[in-house]
Coordinates of C-alpha atoms and ligand atoms in Angstrom, one line a residue:
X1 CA -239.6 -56.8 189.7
X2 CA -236.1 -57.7 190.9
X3 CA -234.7 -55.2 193.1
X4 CA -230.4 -54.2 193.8
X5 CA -228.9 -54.7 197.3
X6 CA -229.4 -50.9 198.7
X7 CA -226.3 -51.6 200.4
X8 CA -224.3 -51.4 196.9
X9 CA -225.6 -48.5 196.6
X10 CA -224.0 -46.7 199.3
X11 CA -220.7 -46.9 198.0
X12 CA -218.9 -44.1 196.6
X13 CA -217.2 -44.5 193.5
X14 CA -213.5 -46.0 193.1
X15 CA -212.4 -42.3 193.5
X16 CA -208.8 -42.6 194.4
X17 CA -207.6 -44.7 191.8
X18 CA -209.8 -43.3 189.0
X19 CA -208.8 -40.0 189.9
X20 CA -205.1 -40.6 189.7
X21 CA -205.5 -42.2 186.4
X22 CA -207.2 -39.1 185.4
X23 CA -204.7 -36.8 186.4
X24 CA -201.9 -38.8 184.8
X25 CA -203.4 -39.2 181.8
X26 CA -203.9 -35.1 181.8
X27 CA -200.2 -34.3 182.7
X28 CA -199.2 -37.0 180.0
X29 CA -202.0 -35.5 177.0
X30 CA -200.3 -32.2 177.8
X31 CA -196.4 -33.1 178.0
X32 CA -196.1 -36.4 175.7
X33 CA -192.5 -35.9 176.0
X34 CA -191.9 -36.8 179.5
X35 CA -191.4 -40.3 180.9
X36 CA -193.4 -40.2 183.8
X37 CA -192.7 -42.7 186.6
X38 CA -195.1 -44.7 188.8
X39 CA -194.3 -44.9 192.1
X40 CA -197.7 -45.8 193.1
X41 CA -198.1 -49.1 192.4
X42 CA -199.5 -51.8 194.4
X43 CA -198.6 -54.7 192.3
X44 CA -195.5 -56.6 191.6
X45 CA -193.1 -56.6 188.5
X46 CA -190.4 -59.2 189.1
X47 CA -190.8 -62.5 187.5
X48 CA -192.0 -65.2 189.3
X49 CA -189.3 -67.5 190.7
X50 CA -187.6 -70.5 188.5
X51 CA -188.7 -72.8 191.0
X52 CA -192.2 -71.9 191.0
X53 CA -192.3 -71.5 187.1
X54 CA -190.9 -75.8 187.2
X55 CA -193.4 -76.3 189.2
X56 CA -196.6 -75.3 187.5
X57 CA -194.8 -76.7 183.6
X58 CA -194.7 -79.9 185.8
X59 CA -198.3 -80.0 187.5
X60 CA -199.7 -78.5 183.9
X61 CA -198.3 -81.7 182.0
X62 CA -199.8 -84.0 184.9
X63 CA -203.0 -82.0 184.1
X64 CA -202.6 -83.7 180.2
X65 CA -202.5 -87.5 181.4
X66 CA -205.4 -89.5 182.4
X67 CA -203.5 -90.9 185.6
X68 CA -202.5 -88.2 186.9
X69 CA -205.3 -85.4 186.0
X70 CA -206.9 -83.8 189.3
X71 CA -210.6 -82.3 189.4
X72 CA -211.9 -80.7 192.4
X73 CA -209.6 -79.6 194.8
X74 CA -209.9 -80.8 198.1
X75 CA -212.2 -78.6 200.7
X76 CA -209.4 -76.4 202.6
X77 CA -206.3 -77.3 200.1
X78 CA -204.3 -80.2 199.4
X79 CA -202.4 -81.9 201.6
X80 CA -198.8 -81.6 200.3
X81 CA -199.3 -77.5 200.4
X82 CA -201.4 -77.7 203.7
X83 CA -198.2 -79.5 205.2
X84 CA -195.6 -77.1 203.4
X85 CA -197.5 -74.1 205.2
X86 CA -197.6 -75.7 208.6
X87 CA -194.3 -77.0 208.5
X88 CA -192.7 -73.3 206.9
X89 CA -194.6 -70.5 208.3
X90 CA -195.8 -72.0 211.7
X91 CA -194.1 -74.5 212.9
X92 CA -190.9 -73.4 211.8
X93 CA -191.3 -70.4 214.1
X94 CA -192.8 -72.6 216.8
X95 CA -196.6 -72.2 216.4
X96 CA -198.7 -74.9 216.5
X97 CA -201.5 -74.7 213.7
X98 CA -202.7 -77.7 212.6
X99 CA -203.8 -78.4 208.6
X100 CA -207.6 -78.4 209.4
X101 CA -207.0 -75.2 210.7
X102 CA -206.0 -73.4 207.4
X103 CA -208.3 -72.8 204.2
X104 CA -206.5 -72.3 200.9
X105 CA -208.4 -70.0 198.7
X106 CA -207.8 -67.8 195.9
X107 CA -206.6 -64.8 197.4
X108 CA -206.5 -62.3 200.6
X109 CA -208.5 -59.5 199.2
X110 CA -211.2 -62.5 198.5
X111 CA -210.8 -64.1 202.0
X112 CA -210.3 -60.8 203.8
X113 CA -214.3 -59.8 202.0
X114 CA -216.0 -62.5 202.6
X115 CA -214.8 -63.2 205.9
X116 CA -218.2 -61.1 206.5
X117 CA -220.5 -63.9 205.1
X118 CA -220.1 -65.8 208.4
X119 CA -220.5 -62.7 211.2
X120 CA -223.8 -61.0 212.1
X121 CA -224.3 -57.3 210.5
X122 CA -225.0 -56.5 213.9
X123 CA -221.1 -56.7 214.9
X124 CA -219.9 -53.0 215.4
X125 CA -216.1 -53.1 213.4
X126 CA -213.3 -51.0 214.2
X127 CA -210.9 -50.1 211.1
X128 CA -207.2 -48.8 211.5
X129 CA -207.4 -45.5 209.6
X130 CA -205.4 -45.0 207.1
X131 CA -207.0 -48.3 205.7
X132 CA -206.9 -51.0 203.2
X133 CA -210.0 -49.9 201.5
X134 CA -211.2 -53.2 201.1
X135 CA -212.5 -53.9 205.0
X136 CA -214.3 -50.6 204.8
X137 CA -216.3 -51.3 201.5
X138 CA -216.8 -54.8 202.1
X139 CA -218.7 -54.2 205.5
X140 CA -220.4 -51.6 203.6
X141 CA -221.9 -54.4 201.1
X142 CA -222.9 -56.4 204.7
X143 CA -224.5 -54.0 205.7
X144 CA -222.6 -53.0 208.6
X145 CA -221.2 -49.8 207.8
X146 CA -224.6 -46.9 208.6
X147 CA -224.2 -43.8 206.2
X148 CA -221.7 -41.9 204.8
X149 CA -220.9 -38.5 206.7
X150 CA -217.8 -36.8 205.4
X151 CA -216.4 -39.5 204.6
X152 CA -216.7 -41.6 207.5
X153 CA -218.7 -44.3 207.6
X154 CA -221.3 -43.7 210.7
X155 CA -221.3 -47.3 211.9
X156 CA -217.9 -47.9 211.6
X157 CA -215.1 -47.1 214.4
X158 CA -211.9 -46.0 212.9
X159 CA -208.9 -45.9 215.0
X160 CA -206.0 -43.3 213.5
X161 CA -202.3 -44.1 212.9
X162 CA -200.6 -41.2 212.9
X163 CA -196.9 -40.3 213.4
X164 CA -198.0 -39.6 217.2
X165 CA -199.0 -42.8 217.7
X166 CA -196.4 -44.8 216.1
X167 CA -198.9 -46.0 213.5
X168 CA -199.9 -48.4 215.8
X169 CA -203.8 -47.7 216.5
X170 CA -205.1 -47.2 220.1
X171 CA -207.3 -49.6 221.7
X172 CA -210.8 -49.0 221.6
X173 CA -213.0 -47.1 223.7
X174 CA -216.6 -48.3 223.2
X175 CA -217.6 -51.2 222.1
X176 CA -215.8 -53.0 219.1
X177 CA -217.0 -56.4 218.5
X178 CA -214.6 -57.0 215.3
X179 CA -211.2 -55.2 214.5
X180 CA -209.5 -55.3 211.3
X181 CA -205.4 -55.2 211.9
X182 CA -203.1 -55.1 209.1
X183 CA -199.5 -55.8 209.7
X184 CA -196.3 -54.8 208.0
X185 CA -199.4 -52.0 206.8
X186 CA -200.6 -51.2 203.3
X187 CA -200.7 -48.1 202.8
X188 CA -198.4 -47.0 206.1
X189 CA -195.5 -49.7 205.6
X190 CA -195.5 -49.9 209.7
X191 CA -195.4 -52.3 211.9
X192 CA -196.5 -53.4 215.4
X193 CA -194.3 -55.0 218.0
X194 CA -194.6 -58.0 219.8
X195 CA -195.9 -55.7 223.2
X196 CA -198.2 -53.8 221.2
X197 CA -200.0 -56.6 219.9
X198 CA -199.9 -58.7 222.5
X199 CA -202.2 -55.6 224.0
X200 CA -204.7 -55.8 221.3
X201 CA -204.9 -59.8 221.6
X202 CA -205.5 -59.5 225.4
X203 CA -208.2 -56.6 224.2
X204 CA -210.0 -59.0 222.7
X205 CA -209.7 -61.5 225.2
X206 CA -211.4 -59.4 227.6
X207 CA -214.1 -57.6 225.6
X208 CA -214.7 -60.8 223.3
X209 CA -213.8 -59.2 219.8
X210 CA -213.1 -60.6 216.9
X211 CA -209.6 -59.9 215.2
X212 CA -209.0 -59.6 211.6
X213 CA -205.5 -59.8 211.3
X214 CA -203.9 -59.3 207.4
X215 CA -200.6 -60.4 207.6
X216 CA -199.9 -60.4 203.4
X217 CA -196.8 -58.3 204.1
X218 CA -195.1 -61.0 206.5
X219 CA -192.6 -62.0 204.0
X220 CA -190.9 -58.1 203.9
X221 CA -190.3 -58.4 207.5
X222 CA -186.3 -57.8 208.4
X223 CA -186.6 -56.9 212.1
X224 CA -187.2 -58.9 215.1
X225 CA -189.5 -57.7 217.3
X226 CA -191.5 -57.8 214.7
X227 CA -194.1 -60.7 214.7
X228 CA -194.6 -62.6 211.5
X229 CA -197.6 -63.7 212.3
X230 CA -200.5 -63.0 215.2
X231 CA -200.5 -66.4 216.9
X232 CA -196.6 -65.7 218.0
X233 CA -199.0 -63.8 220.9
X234 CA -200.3 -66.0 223.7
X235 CA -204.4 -66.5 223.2
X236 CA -204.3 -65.2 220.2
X237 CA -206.1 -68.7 218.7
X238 CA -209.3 -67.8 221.0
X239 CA -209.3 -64.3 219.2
X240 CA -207.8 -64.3 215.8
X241 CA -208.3 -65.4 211.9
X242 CA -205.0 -64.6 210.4
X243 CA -204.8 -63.5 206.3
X244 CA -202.0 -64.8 204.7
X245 CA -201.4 -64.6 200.3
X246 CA -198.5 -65.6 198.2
X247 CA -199.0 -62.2 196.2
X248 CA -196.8 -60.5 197.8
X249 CA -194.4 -63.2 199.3
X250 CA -193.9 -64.6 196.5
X251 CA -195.2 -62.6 193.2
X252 CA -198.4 -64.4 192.7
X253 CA -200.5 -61.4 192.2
X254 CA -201.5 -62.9 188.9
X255 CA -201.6 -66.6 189.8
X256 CA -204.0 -66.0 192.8
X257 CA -203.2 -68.2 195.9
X258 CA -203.2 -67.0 199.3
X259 CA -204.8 -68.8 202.8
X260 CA -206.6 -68.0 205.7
X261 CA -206.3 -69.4 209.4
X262 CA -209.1 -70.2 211.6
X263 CA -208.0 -71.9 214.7
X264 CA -210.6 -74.4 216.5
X265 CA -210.3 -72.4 219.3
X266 CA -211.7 -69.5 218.1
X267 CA -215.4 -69.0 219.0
X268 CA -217.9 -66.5 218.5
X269 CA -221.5 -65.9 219.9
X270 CA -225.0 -67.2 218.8
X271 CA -228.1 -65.4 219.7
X272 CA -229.2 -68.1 222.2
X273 CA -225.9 -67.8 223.8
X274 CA -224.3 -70.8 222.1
X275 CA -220.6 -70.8 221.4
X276 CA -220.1 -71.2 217.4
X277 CA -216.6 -72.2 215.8
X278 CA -215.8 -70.4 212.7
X279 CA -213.6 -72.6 211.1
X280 CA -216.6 -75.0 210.9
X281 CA -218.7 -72.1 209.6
X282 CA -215.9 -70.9 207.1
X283 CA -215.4 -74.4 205.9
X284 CA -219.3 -74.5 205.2
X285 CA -219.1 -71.2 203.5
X286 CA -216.4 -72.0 201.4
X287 CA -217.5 -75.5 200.6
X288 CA -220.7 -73.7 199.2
X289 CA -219.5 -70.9 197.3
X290 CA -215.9 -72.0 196.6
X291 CA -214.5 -74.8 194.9
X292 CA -210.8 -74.8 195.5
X293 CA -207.7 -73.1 193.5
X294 CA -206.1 -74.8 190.8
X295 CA -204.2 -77.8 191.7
X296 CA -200.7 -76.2 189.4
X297 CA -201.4 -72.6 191.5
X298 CA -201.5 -75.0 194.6
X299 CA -198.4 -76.7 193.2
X300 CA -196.8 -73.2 192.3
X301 CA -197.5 -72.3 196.2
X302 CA -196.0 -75.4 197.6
X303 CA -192.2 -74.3 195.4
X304 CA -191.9 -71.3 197.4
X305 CA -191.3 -74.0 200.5
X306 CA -188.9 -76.0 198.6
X307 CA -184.8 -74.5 199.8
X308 CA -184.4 -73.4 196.3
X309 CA -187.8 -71.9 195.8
X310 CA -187.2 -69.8 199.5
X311 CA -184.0 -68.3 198.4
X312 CA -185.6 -67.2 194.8
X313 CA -188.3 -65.9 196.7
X314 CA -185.7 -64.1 199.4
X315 CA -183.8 -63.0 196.6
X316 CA -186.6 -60.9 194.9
X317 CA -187.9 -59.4 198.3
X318 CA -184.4 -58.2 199.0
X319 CA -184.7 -56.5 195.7
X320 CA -187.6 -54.5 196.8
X321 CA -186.4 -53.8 199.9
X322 CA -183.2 -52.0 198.0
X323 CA -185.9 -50.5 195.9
X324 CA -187.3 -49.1 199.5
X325 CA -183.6 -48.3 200.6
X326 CA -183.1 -46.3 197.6
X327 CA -185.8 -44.4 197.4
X328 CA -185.7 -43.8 201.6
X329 CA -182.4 -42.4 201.1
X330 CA -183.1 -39.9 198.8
X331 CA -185.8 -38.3 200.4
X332 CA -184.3 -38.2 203.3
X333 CA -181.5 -36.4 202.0
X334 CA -183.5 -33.7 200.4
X335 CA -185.4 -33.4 204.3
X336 CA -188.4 -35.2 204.2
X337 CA -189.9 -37.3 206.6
X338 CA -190.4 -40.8 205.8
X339 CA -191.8 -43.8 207.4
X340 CA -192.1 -47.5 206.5
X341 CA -190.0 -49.1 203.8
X342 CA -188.0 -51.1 206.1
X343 CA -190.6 -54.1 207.0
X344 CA -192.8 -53.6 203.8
X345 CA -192.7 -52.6 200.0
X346 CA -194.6 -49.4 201.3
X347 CA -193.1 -45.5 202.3
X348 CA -195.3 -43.3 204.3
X349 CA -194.2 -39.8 203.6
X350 CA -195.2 -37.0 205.2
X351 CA -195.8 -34.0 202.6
X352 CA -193.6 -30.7 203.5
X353 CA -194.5 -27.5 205.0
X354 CA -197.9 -29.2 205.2
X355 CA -199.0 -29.6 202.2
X356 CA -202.2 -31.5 201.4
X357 CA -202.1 -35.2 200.0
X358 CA -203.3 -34.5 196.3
X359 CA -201.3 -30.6 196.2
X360 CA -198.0 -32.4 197.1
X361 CA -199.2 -35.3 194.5
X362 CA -199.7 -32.7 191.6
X363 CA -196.1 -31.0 192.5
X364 CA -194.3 -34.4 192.4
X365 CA -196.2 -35.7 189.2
X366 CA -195.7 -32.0 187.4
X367 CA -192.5 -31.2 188.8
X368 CA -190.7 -34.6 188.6
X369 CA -193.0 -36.7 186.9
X370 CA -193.4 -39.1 189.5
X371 CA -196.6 -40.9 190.7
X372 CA -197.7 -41.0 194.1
X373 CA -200.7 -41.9 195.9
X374 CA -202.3 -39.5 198.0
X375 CA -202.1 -40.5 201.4
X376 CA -205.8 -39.0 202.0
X377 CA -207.1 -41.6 199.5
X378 CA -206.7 -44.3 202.6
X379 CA -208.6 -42.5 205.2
X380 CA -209.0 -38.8 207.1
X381 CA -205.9 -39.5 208.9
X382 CA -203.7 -40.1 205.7
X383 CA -204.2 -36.7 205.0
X384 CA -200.4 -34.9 205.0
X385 CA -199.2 -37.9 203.4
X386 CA -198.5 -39.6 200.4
X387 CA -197.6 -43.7 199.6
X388 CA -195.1 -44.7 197.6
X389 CA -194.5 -48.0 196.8
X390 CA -190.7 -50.2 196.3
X391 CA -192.1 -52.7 193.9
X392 CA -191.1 -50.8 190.6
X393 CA -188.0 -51.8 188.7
X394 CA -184.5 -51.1 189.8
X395 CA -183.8 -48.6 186.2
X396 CA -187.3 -46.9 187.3
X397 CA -186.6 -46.5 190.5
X398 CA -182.9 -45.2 190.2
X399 CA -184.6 -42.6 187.7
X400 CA -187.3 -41.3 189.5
X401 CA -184.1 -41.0 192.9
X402 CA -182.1 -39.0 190.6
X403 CA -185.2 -36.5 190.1
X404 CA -185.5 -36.5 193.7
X405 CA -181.9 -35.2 194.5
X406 CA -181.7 -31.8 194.9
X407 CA -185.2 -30.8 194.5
X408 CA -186.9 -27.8 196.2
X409 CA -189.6 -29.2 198.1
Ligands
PLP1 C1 -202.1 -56.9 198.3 C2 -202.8 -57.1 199.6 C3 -203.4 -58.3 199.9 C4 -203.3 -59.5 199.0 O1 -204.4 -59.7 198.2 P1 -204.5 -60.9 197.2 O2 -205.9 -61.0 196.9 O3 -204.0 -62.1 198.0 O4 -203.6 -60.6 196.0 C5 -204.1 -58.4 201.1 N1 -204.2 -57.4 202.0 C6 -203.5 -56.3 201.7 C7 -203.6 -55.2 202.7 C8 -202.9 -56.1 200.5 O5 -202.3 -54.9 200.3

């Protein structure tokens, strides 16, 4: 008899996103005549860039020539994109990280969940709440989490970002052995400052906790006290693995190619009181249950590097960011509160007159026929809010404003 991981079964259904669906698809059997508008998406829909198209037509054709076909990719990357990353996102802001330091893999959401293969379930893990939904189930599949209790997880610490706090969670209590931080923020479109951070790093210093820092929104950053990346903070090398993904940055949502940073400095306990490094335990991991991303996705990856490639690549983010500008604007001007949008692809907005996530959901999807997500789908503490996202296009977005203007909320 072969028996299921119990853990699996703990987890709640894919509520938030099935739900929505199944509202939308109500409103739309009921009113086929409306357009309705989705302001909830999480993905891109802007072409990827000329230079990064050039580049995988000319790494495919190598791929069609005895001399110049490649197999397996090497372990953590190839060189020529382990260079571009040092040289472009590191060095280039004056961090020193070297290329054995960074793993190359197929994706953040990947790296982020199985980042867990290589800790003990008997870390205690601290989430920022609202959350990106994949730390929470992911350490529920490790067995970390305890039981569901209105829906809070009973092993897991969650630290709220609210309004009051900036969106920038407190520092823990008790004890927290690992903390997952995700700045610009999905689903809050926050940031933290250099101060704050620098607080959390020196946190983990002292209490010798792990941070899990998701940085796949760097690229949207337009102010300057806002750190691009967590190793800008002094020790944060002893203390931090750093998530970084061209999906975002760059489009490559459907390409897949993102990386993660382990420093060598970075150490965690063994039972017998050993020091372990987790870049050699990652590299293991990965060299066991991963074998590299294609050679014309690492290719693709490398373009974005090239002056040409950067610019294309600028050139689409600033097109978001209008999107976010836009859409800002107009709520603001009909009274609502609104944060994010100005660091990230993401508005937190705070529902009028208090209304709940979903009841402010159903008035803008039946009112204006826009979709939302509701803020309470992220955590407790999203309740009150709703996300809306900048990546639609520019015609969708200057529709779905012109709803917006003047509307009763
Ligand atoms: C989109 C996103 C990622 C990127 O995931 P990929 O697997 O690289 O596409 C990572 N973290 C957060 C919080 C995200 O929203």
């Amino acid at each position: 008899m072969a028996y299921v991981n119990e853990n699996f079964l703990k987890l709640p259904g894919n509520y938030l996103f099935a739900e929505i669906a199944n509202r939308v698809k109500a409103y739309k059997a009921a009113h086929a005549e409306q357009k309705v508008i989705s302001l909830g998406i999480g993905d891109v829909t802007q072409p990827l860039a000329p230079a990064v198209i050039e580049a995988l037509q000319k790494a495919t054709l190598e791929m069609g020539a005895e001399t110049t076909l490649r197999g397996y990719a090497p372990d953590r990357g190839y060189p020529f994109l382990l260079d571009a990353i040092v040289a472009g996102d590191f060095a280039a802001r004056g961090m020193d990280i070297a290329q054995d330091e960074i793993f190359v893999s197929d994706g953040a959401k990947s790296d982020t969940g199985n980042i867990g293969d290589i800790l003990s379930a008997q870390n205690l893990v601290a989430v920022t709440d609202p959350v990106y939904p994949v730390y929470v189930d992911t350490n529920v599949m490790g067995g970390r989490a305890g039981d569901l209790q209105n829906g809070r997880w009973s092993q897991i610490q969650y630290l709220p970002c609210t309004a009051d706090n900036g969106f920038i969670p407190e520092l823990p209590t008790s004890r927290v052995d690992v903390v997952y931080l995700c700045f610009p923020n999905n689903p809050t479109g926050t940031t933290i400052n250099r101060a704050a951070l620098k607080g959390w790093v020196d946190y983990a210093l002292q209490n010798d906790a792990l941070i899990l820092y998701d940085a796949a929104y760097e690229a949207f950053i337009t102010e300057d006290d806002v750190p691009h990346s967590i190793y800008e903070i002094e020790g944060a090398k002893e203390v931090a693995i750093e998530f970084r993904s061209f999906s975002k940055t760059a489009g490559f949502t459907g390409l897949r190619c993102a990386y993660t940073v382990i420093p060598k400095a970075l150490k965690v306990k063994s039972l017998d009181g050993k020091r372990v490094s987790l870049n050699d335990q990652w590299r293991r991991r990965q060299a066991t249950k991963f074998n590299g991303t294609a050679y014309i996705v690492q290719r693709a990856a490398e373009a974005v590097y090239l002056p040409e490639g950067k610019r294309q690549v600028q050139a689409t983010i600033g097109y978001y960011h209008e999107n976010a500008r836009i859409i800002k604007t107009a709520l603001e001007a009909i009274g609502m509160r609104v944060y994010g949008g100005v660091n990230a692809p993401y508005l937190w907005v705070q529902t009028p007159h208090k209304q709940s996530s979903w009841g402010f959901f159903d008035r803008l999807l039946n009112e204006l026929q826009i979709v939302s997500t509701p803020g309470a789908g992220f955590g407790t503490s999203g309740e009150g809010y709703i996300r809306l996202t900048a990546f639609g296009k520019r015609a969708d977005t200057l529709e779905a404003v012109d709803r917006i203007k003047g509307w009763a909320m």
